[in-house]
Coordinates of C-alpha atoms and ligand atoms in Angstrom, one line a residue:
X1 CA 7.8 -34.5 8.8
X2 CA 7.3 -33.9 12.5
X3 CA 4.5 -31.6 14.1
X4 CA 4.8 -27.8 14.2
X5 CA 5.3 -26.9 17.7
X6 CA 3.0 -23.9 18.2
X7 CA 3.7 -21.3 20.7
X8 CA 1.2 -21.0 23.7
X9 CA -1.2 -17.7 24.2
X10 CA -2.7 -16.8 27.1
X11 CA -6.6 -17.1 26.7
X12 CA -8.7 -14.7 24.5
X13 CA -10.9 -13.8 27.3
X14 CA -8.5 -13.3 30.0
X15 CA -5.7 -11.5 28.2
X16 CA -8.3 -9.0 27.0
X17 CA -9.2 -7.8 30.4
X18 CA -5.0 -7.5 30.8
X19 CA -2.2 -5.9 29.8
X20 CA 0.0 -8.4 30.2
X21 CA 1.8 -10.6 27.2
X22 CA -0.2 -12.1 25.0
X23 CA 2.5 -14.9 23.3
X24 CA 4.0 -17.0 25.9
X25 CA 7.2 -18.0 24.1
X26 CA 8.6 -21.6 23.8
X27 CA 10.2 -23.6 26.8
X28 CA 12.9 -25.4 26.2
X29 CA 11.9 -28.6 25.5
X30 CA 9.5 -26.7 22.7
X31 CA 12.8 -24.9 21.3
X32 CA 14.6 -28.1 20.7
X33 CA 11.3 -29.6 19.0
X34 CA 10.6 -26.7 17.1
X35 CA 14.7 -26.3 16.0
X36 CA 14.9 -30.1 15.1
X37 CA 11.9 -29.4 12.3
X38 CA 14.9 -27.0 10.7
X39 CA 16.1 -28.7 7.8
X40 CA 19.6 -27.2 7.8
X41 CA 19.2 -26.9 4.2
X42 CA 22.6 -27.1 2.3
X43 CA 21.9 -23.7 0.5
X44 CA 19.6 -21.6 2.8
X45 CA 17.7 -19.1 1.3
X46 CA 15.6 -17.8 5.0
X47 CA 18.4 -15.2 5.6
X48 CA 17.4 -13.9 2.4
X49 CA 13.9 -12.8 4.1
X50 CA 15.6 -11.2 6.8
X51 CA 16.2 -7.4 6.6
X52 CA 19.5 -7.6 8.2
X53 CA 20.5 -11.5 7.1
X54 CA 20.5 -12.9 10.5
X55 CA 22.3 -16.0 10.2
X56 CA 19.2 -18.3 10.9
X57 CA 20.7 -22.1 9.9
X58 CA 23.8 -21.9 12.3
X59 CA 21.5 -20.3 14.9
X60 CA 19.0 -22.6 14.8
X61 CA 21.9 -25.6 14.8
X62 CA 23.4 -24.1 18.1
X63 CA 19.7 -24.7 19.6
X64 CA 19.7 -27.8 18.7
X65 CA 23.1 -28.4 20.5
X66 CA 21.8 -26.8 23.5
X67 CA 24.8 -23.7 23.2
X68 CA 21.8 -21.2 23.4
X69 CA 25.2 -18.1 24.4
X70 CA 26.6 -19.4 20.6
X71 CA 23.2 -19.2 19.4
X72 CA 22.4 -15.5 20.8
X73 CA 25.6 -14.4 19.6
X74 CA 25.2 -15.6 16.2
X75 CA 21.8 -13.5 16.3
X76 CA 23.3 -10.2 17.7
X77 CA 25.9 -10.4 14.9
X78 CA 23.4 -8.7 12.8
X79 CA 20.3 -8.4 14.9
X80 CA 20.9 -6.1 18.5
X81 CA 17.8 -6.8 19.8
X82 CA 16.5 -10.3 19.4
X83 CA 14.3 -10.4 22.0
X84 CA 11.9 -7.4 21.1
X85 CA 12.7 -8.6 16.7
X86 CA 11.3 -12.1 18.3
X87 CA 8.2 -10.5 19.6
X88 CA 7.2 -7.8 16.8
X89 CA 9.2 -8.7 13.7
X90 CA 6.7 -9.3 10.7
X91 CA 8.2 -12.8 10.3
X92 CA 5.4 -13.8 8.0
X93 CA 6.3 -11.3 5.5
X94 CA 10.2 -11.4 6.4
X95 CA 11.9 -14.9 7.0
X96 CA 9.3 -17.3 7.6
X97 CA 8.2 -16.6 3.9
X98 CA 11.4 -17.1 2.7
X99 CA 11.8 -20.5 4.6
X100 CA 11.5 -23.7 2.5
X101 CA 8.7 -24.9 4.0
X102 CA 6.6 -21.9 2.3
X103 CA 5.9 -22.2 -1.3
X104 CA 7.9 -20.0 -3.4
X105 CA 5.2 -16.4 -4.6
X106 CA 3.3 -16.8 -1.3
X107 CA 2.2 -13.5 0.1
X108 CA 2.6 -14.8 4.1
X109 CA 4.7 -17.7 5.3
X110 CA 3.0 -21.0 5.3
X111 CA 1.8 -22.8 9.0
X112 CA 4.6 -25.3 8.1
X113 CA 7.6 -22.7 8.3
X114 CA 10.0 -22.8 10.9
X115 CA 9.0 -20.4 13.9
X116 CA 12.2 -18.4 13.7
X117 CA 11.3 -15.8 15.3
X118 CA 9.8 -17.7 18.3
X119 CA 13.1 -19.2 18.1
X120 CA 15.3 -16.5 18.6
X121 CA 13.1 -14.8 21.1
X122 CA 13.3 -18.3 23.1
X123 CA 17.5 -17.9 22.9
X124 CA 17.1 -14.1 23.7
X125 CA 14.6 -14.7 26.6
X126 CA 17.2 -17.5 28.0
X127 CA 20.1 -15.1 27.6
X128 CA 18.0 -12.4 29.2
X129 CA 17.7 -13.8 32.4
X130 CA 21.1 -15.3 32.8
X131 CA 21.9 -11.5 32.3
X132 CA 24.6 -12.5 29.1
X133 CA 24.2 -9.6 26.5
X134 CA 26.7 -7.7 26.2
X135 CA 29.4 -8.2 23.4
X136 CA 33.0 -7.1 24.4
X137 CA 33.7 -3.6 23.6
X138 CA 36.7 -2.5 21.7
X139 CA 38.4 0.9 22.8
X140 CA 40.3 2.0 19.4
X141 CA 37.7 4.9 18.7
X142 CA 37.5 6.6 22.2
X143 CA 38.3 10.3 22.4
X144 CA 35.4 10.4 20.0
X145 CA 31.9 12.0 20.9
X146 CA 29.1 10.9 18.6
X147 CA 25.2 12.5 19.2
X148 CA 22.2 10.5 18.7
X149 CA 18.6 11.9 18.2
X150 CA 15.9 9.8 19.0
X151 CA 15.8 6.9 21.2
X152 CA 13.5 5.0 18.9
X153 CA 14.9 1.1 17.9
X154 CA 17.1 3.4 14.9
X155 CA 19.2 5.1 17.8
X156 CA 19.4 2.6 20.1
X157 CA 20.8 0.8 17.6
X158 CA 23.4 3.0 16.4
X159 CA 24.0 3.9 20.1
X160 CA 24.7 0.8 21.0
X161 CA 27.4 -0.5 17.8
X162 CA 29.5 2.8 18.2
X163 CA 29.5 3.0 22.1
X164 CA 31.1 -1.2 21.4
X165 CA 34.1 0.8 19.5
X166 CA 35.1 3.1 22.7
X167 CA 33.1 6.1 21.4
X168 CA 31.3 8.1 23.7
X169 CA 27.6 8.7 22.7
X170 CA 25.0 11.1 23.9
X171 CA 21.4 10.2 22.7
X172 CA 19.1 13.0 23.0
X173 CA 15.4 12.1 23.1
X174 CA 12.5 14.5 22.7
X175 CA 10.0 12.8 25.0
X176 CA 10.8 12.1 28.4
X177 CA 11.5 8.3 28.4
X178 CA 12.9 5.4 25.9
X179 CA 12.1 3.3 23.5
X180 CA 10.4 5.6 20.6
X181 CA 7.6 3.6 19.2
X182 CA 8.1 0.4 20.8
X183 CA 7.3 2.2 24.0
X184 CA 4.6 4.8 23.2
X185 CA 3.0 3.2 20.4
X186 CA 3.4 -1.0 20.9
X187 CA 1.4 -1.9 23.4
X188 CA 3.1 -4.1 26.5
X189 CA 1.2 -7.4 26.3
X190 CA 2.9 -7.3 22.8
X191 CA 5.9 -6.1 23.8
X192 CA 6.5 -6.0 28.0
X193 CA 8.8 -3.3 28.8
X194 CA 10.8 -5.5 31.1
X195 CA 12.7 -6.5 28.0
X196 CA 12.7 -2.8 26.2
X197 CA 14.0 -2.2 29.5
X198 CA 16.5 -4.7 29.8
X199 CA 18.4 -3.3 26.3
X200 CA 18.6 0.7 27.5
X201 CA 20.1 -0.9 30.2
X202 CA 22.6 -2.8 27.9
X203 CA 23.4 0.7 26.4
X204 CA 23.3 1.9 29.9
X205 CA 26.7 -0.4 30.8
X206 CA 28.2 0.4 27.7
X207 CA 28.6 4.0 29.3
X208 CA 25.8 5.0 26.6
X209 CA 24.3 8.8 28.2
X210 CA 20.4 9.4 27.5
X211 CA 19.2 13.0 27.9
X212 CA 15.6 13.3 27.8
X213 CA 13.5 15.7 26.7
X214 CA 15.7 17.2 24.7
X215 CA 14.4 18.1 21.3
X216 CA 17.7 18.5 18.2
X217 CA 16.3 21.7 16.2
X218 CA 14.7 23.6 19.3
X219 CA 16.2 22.7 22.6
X220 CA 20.1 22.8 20.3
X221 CA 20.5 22.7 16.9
X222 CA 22.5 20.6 14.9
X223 CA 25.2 23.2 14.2
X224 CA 25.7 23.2 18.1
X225 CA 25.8 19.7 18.5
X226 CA 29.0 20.0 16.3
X227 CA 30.4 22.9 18.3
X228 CA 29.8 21.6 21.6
X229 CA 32.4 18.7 20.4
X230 CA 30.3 16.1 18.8
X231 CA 32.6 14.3 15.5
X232 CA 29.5 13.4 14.0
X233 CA 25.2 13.3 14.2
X234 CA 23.0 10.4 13.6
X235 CA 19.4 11.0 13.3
X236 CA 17.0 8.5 14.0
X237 CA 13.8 10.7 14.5
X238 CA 11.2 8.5 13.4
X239 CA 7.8 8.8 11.5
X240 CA 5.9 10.2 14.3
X241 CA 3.5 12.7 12.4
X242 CA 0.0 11.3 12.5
X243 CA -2.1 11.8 8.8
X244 CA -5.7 12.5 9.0
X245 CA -8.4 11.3 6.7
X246 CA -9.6 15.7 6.8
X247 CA -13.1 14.7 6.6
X248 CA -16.2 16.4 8.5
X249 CA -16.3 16.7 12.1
X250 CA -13.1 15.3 13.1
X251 CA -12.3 18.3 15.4
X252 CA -15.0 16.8 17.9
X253 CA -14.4 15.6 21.0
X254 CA -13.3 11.6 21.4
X255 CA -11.8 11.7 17.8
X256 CA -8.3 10.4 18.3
X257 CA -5.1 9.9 16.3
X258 CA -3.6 6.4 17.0
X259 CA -0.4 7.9 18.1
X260 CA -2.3 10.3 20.8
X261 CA -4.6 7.5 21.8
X262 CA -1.8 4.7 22.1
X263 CA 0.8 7.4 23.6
X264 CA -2.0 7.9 26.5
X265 CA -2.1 4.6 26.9
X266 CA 1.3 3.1 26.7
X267 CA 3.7 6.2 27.7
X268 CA 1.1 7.8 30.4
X269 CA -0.3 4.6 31.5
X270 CA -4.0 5.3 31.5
X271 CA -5.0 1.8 31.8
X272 CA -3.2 2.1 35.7
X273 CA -5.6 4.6 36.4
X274 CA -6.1 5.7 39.2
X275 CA -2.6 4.9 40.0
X276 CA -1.4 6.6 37.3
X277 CA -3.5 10.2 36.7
X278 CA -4.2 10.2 33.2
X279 CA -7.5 8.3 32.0
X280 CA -8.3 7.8 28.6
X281 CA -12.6 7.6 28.2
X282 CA -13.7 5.0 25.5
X283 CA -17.0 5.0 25.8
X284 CA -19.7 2.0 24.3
X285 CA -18.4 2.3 21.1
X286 CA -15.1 2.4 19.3
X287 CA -14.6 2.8 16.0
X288 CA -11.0 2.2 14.7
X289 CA -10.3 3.4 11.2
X290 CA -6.8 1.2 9.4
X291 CA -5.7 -1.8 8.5
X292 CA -1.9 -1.4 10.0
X293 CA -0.1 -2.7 13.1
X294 CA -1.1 0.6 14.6
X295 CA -4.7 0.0 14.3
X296 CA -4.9 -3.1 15.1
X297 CA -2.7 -2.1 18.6
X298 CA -4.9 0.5 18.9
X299 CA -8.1 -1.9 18.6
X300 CA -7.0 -3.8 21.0
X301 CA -5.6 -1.3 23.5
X302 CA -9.7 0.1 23.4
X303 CA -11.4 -3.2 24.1
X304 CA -9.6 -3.7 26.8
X305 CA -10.3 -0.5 28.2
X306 CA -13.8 -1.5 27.8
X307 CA -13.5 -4.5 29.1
X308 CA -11.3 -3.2 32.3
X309 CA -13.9 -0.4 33.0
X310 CA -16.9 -3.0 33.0
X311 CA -18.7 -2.0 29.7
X312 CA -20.0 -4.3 27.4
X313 CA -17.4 -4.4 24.7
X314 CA -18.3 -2.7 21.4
X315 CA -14.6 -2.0 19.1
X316 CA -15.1 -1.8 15.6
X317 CA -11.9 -1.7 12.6
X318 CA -13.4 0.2 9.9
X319 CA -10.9 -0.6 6.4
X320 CA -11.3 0.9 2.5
X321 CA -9.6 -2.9 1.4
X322 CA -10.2 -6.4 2.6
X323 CA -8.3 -8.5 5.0
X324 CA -5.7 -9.5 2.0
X325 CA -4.7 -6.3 1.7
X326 CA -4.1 -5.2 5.3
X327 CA -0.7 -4.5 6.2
X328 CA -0.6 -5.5 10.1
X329 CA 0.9 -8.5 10.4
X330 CA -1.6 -12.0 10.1
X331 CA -0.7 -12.9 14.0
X332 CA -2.5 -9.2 15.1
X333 CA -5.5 -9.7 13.6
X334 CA -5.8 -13.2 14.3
X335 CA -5.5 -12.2 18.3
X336 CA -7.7 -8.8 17.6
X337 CA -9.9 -11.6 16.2
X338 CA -10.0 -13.7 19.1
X339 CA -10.2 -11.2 21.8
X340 CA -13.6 -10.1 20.3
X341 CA -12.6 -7.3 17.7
X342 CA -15.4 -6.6 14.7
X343 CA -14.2 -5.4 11.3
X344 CA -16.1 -3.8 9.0
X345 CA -13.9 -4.2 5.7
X346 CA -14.4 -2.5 2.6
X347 CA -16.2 0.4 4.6
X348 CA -14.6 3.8 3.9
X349 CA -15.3 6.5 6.6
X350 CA -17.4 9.8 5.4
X351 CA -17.9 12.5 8.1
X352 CA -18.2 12.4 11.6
X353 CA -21.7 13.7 13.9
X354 CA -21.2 15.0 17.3
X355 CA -23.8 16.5 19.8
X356 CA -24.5 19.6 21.7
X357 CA -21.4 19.4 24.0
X358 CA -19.0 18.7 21.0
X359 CA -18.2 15.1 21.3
X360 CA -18.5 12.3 18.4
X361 CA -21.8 10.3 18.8
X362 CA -21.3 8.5 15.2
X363 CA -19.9 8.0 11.8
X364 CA -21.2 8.2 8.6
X365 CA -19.5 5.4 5.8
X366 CA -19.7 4.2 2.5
X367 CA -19.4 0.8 1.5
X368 CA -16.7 -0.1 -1.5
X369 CA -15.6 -2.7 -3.8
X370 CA -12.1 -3.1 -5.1
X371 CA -11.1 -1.9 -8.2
X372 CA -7.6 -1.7 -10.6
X373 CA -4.4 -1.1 -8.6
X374 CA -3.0 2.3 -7.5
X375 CA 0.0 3.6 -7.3
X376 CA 1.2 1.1 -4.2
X377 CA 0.4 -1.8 -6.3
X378 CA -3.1 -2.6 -4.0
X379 CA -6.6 -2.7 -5.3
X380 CA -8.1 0.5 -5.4
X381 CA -11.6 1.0 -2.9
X382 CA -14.0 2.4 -5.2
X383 CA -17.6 3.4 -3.2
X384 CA -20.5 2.2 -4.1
X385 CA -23.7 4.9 -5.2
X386 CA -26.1 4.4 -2.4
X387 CA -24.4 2.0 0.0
X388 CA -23.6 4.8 2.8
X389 CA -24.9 4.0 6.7
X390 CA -23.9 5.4 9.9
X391 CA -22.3 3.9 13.3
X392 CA -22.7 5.1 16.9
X393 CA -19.3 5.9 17.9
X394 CA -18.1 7.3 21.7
X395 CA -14.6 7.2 20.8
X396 CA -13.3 7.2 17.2
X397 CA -9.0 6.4 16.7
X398 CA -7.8 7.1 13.5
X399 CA -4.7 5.0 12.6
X400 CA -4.5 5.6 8.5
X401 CA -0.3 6.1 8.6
X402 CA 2.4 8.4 9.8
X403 CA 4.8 10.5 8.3
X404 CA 7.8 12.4 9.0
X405 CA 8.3 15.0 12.0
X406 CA 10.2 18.0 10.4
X407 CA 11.0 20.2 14.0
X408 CA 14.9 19.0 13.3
X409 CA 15.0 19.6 9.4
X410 CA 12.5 22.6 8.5
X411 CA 15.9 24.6 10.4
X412 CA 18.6 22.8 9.4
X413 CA 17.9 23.5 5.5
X414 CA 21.4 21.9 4.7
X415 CA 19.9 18.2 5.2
X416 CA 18.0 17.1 2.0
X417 CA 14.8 16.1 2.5
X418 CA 12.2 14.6 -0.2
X419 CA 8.7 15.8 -1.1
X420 CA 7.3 13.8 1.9
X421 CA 9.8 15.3 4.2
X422 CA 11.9 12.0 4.8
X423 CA 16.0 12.5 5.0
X424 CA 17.5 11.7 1.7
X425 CA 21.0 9.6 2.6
X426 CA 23.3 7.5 0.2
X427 CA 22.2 4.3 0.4
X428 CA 25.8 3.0 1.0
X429 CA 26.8 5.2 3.9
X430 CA 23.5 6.6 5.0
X431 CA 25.3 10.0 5.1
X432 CA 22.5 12.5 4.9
X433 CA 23.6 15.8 2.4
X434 CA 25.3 17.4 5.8
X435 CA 28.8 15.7 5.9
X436 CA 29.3 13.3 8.9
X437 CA 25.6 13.6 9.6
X438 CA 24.0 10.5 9.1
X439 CA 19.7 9.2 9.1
X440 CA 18.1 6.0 9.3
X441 CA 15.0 4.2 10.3
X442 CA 11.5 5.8 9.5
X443 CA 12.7 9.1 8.9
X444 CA 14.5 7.9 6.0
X445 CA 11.8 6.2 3.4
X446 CA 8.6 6.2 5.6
X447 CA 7.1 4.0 8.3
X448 CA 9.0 0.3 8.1
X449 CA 9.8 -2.1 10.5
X450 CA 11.9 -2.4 13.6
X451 CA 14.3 -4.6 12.6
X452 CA 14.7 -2.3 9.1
X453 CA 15.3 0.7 11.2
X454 CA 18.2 -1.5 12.8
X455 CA 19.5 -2.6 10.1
X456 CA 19.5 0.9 8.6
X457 CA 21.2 2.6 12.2
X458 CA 23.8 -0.4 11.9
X459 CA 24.7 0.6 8.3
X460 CA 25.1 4.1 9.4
X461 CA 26.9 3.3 12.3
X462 CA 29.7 1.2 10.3
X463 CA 30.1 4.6 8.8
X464 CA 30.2 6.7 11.3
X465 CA 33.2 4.5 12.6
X466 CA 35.5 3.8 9.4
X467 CA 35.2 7.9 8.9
X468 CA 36.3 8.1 12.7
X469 CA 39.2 5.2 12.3
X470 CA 40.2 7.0 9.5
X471 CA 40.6 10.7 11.7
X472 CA 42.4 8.6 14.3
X473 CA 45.1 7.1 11.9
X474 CA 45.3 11.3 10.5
X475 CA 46.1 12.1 14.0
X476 CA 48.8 9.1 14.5
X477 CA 50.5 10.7 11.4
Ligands
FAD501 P1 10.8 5.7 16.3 O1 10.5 4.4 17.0 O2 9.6 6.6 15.9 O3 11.7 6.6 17.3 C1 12.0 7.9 17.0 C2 12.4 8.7 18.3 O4 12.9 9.9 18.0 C3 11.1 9.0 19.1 O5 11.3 8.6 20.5 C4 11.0 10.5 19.0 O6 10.4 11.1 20.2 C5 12.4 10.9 18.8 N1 12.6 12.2 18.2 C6 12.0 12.6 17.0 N2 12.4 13.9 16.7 C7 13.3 14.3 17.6 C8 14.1 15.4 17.8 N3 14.1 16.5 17.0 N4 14.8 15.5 19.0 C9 14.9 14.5 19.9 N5 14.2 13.3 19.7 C10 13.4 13.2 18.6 N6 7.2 -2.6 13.4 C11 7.5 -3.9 13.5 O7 8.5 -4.4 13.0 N7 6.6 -4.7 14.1 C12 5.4 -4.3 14.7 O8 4.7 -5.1 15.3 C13 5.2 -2.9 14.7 N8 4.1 -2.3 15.3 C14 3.9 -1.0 15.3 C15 2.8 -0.5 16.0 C16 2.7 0.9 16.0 C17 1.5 1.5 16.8 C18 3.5 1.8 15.3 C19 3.3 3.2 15.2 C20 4.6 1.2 14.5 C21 4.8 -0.1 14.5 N9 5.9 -0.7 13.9 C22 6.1 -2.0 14.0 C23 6.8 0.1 13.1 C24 8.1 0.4 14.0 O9 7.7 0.6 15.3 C25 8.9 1.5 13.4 O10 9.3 1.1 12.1 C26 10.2 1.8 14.3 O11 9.9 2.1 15.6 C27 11.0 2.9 13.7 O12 12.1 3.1 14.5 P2 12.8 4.6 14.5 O13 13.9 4.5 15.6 O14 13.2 5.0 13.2 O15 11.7 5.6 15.0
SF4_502 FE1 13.2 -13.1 11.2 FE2 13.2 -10.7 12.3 FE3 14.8 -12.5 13.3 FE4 15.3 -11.4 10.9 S1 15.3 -10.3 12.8 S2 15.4 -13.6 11.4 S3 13.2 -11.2 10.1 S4 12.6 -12.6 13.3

């Protein structure tokens, strides 16, 4: 079997003192090595690890003959972002695991499985800068005004299908730029914003309007959404209330949530300071506190910040579990690894100390073991009598989940929400209990991935536009 062609990384050291892309992506001659490992297995069971069934076997073959346009457009049949799913999907967990090169029951994806996802962001990348992306629209549903709340990968996504059918669609976003998580919270040497860039601009051509901050439930409501002309509503609005562990002293000063620390960062560019006026301190010591995506983004976004301001780099992930159980994909902590990252694992955070002025000097943990499963199916941490110790901490970021944002749904009572506040749709349609209003993404079933918050907006969106075909043939009558 021939080599696996592994993707080139800029250097640990000098990527850590950067912002700029970690993963280098394939050339072409890579590509067409890494394609040509792909079995093109009679039955292939890989699309089966893929959230939206991207159609990895014929894309892979159109590599392989060079016709990278047939091979992106196999891709965007399901996937409408392939270059930002080829730089952040959880491939691992997703399609690589489901390759036949990974043993059957294996929690990751084994070193031998296709890179798929390098592979599609290698045709997306190509694409990209011969500046093909666009799929023909089809004018049959225009007349028709659709809103879309939240510009988060959910309502680009949706945006982007219906505005293909001639509909015209208004997303209204509640901060005052694109992108939803993958621009506040992703950090851009995981994900550069040239590319998020490159897709609102897609939408942009496809006569797609974006209103920013505009928030649905304070700025209008829904009800005048629908009297200001709009057929229908989709709702995209993401997971983007930060939980708190609600132990001692977390009011002090320098104790961050992920999503304030990484939106400083990311939206307000503080690591442009001074060209950009909003610095973010980190101090000599960070302490990090998850096992996620987020904290691990959120690791890395602080040692770098350390790094850039000339301090002797000191980040620390504190996690209740061990490195088997965290749910940030293998690649992050690998390069959080690398770029000089500590973990403290099994280490579950008590109260934090802070002095005279008010700001966080250190934290007080315990250490755990693992004991019988909880409700999620993982190894419960249970602390050890006698094991706690303390850490000097400057800065502590705690990244330990997200939930829904209720502004849009606490007044709109009509829209059925669950007892953690996510919208409750029919699977099918991904109606929401308000007819021809319509959820997906994080806000319906929790924090997922990017690509299921796509695949999610595309269900809706197919939806949205058999209701509206069927209005246009009531009107023909
Ligand atoms: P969001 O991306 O949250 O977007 C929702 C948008 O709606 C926001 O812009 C918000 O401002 C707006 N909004 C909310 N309410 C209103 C309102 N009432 N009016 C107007 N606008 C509103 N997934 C991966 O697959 N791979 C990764 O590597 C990865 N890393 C991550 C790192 C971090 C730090 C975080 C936080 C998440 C990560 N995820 C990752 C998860 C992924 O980003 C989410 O699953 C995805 O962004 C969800 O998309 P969404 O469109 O539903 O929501
Ligand atoms: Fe794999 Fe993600 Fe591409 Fe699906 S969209 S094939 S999961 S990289």
């Amino acid at each position: 079997m021939s080599k696996v062609i592994k993707v080139k990384e800029a250097d640990a050291e000098l990527r850590s003192r950067s912002f700029e892309e970690v993963v280098l992506g394939y050339t072409e001659e890579e590509a067409l090595a890494e394609a040509g490992r792909c079995l093109q297995c009679k039955n292939p069971i890989c699309s089966s690890g893929c959230p939206v069934g991207v159609d990895i076997k014929k894309f892979i073959y159109y590599i392989t003959q060079k016709d990278y346009a047939a091979a992106y457009q196999t891709i965007r049949e399901k996937n409408n972002f392939p270059a930002i799913c080829g730089r952040v999907c959880p491939a691992e967990y997703q399609c690589r695991n489901a390759c036949v090169f990974t043993k059957k029951g294996s929690p990751f994806a084994s070193e031998k499985a296709i890179n798929i996802h390098y592979l599609e962001r290698f045709v997306a990348d190509a694409c990209m800068k011969q500046g093909t992306a666009v799929t023909a629209s089809r004018p049959e549903l225009s007349g028709f005004k659709v809103a879309v709340v939240g510009a988060g990968p959910a309502g680009m996504c949706c945006a982007g299908e219906l505005a293909r059918w001639g509909v015209k669609v208004v997303i209204f976003e509640g901060l005052h730029d694109t992108g939803g998580v993958l621009r506040y919270g992703i950090p851009p040497f995981r994900l550069p914003r040239e590319v998020l860039d490159f897709e609102i601009n897609e939408l942009k051509k496809l006569d797609v309007e974006i209103i920013p901050n505009f928030i649905v439930g304070r700025t209008r409501s829904v009800k005048e959404l629908f009297a200001e002309g709009f057929h229908a509503v989709f709702l995209g609005l993401g997971a983007g209330i930060p939980s708190f562990l609600n132990i001692p002293g977390e009011n002090l000063g320098g104790v961050y949530s992920a999503n304030e620390f990484l939106t400083r960062v990311n939206l307000m560019k503080a690591y442009e300071f001074p060209k950009c006026h909003t610095p973010v301190e980190v101090g000599r010591h960070v302490v990090v506190i998850g096992g996620g995506n987020t904290a691990m983004d959120a690791a890395r976004v602080a040692l770098r910040l350390q790094k850039m301001s000339g301090l002797e780099p000191d980040t620390t992930i504190l996690y209740r579990r061990t490195e088997m159980e965290m749910p940030a994909r293998r690649l992050e902590i690998e390069h959080a690894r690398e770029e000089g990252v500590k973990f403290e694992l099994l280490v579950n955070p008590k109260a934090f100390f802070g002095d005279k002025k008010g700001r966080v000097t250190k934290v007080r943990c315990a250490r755990c073991e693992l004991g019988a499963p909880d409700v999620s199916g993982r190894r419960r941490p249970v602390e050890l009598a006698g094991s706690e110790f303390e850490m000097e901490c400057d800065v502590a970021v705690e990244a330990i989940g997200l939930k829904a944002n209720e502004i849009l749904t606490k007044v709109t009572p009509e829209i059925k929400v669950d007892k953690w506040g996510d919208v409750v749709v029919d699977s099918q349609t991904m109606e929401t209990s308000l007819k021809n209003v319509f959820a997906g993404g994080d806000i319906v079933g929790g924090e997922g991935t990017v690509i299921e918050a796509m695949g999610m907006a595309k269900r809706a969106a197919r939806a949205i536009i058999d209701r509206l075909l069927m209005e246009r043939k009531e009107e023909r009558k």
